Amino acid sequence: MSDEFEEVGPIDYLVVEFPGNRMTGEGFPILVDLVDRGLIRILDLMFVRKDDDGSVTGMEIADFTGDGELDLAVFEGASSGLLGQDDIDEAAKALEPGSSAGILLYENRWAAPFAAALRRGGARMVASGRIPVPALVAALDAAEAAQ
């Protein structure tokens, strides 16, 4: 592994759908805060729109709320080159027509020292995953009902 990547944390992605193309911008200040505090590093951030006919087009990073208060220009050019057209096409499959989405690829910087220590010790990541929040809530509800 290149020395350049010795201190890299786990990389995750999110595809967040905005039904009816309604982006309120409420989550954007939190994303900026996560970056400012060094918890994550944005590798790629792009927005796409899926039209009613199923066609998908890219959207510019801008002030989506139109209030002039949140300028996402801080993320303009956030493109590592890791997200390709095949990734965009795959993300678009999950979207409903008439909606838009943010596609975010980010490094968990908080975990970089831990991951680097494991690699130096000869450990290798052999599996990773996420439990979707609705599945977690359903499992907790089922466990509670079983008691």
PDB file of C-alpha atoms in Angstrom, residues 77-126:
ATOM      1  CA  GLY A  77     -14.764  20.732  -7.156  1.00  0.00           C
ATOM      2  CA  ALA A  78     -14.961  18.006  -4.485  1.00  0.00           C
ATOM      3  CA  SER A  79     -14.183  15.244  -6.914  1.00  0.00           C
ATOM      4  CA  SER A  80     -11.597  12.574  -6.279  1.00  0.00           C
ATOM      5  CA  GLY A  81     -12.452  10.815  -9.519  1.00  0.00           C
ATOM      6  CA  LEU A  82     -13.590   7.730  -7.607  1.00  0.00           C
ATOM      7  CA  LEU A  83     -17.276   8.194  -8.498  1.00  0.00           C
ATOM      8  CA  GLY A  84     -17.861   7.295 -12.099  1.00  0.00           C
ATOM      9  CA  GLN A  85     -20.819   7.226 -14.434  1.00  0.00           C
ATOM     10  CA  ASP A  86     -21.529   3.612 -13.472  1.00  0.00           C
ATOM     11  CA  ASP A  87     -21.869   4.695  -9.828  1.00  0.00           C
ATOM     12  CA  ILE A  88     -24.214   7.521 -10.799  1.00  0.00           C
ATOM     13  CA  ASP A  89     -26.296   5.133 -12.905  1.00  0.00           C
ATOM     14  CA  GLU A  90     -26.480   2.670 -10.005  1.00  0.00           C
ATOM     15  CA  ALA A  91     -27.535   5.396  -7.564  1.00  0.00           C
ATOM     16  CA  ALA A  92     -30.162   6.625 -10.029  1.00  0.00           C
ATOM     17  CA  LYS A  93     -31.803   3.187 -10.033  1.00  0.00           C
ATOM     18  CA  ALA A  94     -32.753   3.741  -6.389  1.00  0.00           C
ATOM     19  CA  LEU A  95     -34.392   7.110  -7.096  1.00  0.00           C
ATOM     20  CA  GLU A  96     -38.037   7.731  -7.827  1.00  0.00           C
ATOM     21  CA  PRO A  97     -38.787   9.760 -10.962  1.00  0.00           C
ATOM     22  CA  GLY A  98     -39.279  13.435 -10.128  1.00  0.00           C
ATOM     23  CA  SER A  99     -36.718  13.396  -7.334  1.00  0.00           C
ATOM     24  CA  SER A 100     -33.140  14.463  -6.836  1.00  0.00           C
ATOM     25  CA  ALA A 101     -30.293  13.055  -4.785  1.00  0.00           C
ATOM     26  CA  GLY A 102     -26.980  13.896  -3.242  1.00  0.00           C
ATOM     27  CA  ILE A 103     -24.226  11.338  -3.724  1.00  0.00           C
ATOM     28  CA  LEU A 104     -21.531  11.650  -1.093  1.00  0.00           C
ATOM     29  CA  LEU A 105     -18.273   9.721  -0.881  1.00  0.00           C
ATOM     30  CA  TYR A 106     -16.346  10.473   2.298  1.00  0.00           C
ATOM     31  CA  GLU A 107     -13.462   9.340   4.455  1.00  0.00           C
ATOM     32  CA  ASN A 108     -14.057   8.713   8.145  1.00  0.00           C
ATOM     33  CA  ARG A 109     -11.034  10.697   9.318  1.00  0.00           C
ATOM     34  CA  TRP A 110     -11.818   9.997  12.970  1.00  0.00           C
ATOM     35  CA  ALA A 111     -11.026   6.332  12.319  1.00  0.00           C
ATOM     36  CA  ALA A 112      -7.799   6.874  10.352  1.00  0.00           C
ATOM     37  CA  PRO A 113      -5.350   6.441  13.275  1.00  0.00           C
ATOM     38  CA  PHE A 114      -7.157   3.268  14.394  1.00  0.00           C
ATOM     39  CA  ALA A 115      -7.202   1.841  10.851  1.00  0.00           C
ATOM     40  CA  ALA A 116      -3.520   2.708  10.326  1.00  0.00           C
ATOM     41  CA  ALA A 117      -2.555   1.000  13.603  1.00  0.00           C
ATOM     42  CA  LEU A 118      -4.428  -2.128  12.556  1.00  0.00           C
ATOM     43  CA  ARG A 119      -2.710  -2.150   9.150  1.00  0.00           C
ATOM     44  CA  ARG A 120       0.720  -1.692  10.765  1.00  0.00           C
ATOM     45  CA  GLY A 121      -0.067  -4.668  12.987  1.00  0.00           C
ATOM     46  CA  GLY A 122      -0.825  -6.810   9.959  1.00  0.00           C
ATOM     47  CA  ALA A 123      -4.619  -6.810  10.340  1.00  0.00           C
ATOM     48  CA  ARG A 124      -6.875  -6.620   7.309  1.00  0.00           C
ATOM     49  CA  MET A 125     -10.493  -5.589   6.994  1.00  0.00           C
ATOM     50  CA  VAL A 126     -12.394  -8.615   5.730  1.00  0.00           C
TER      51      VAL A 126
END
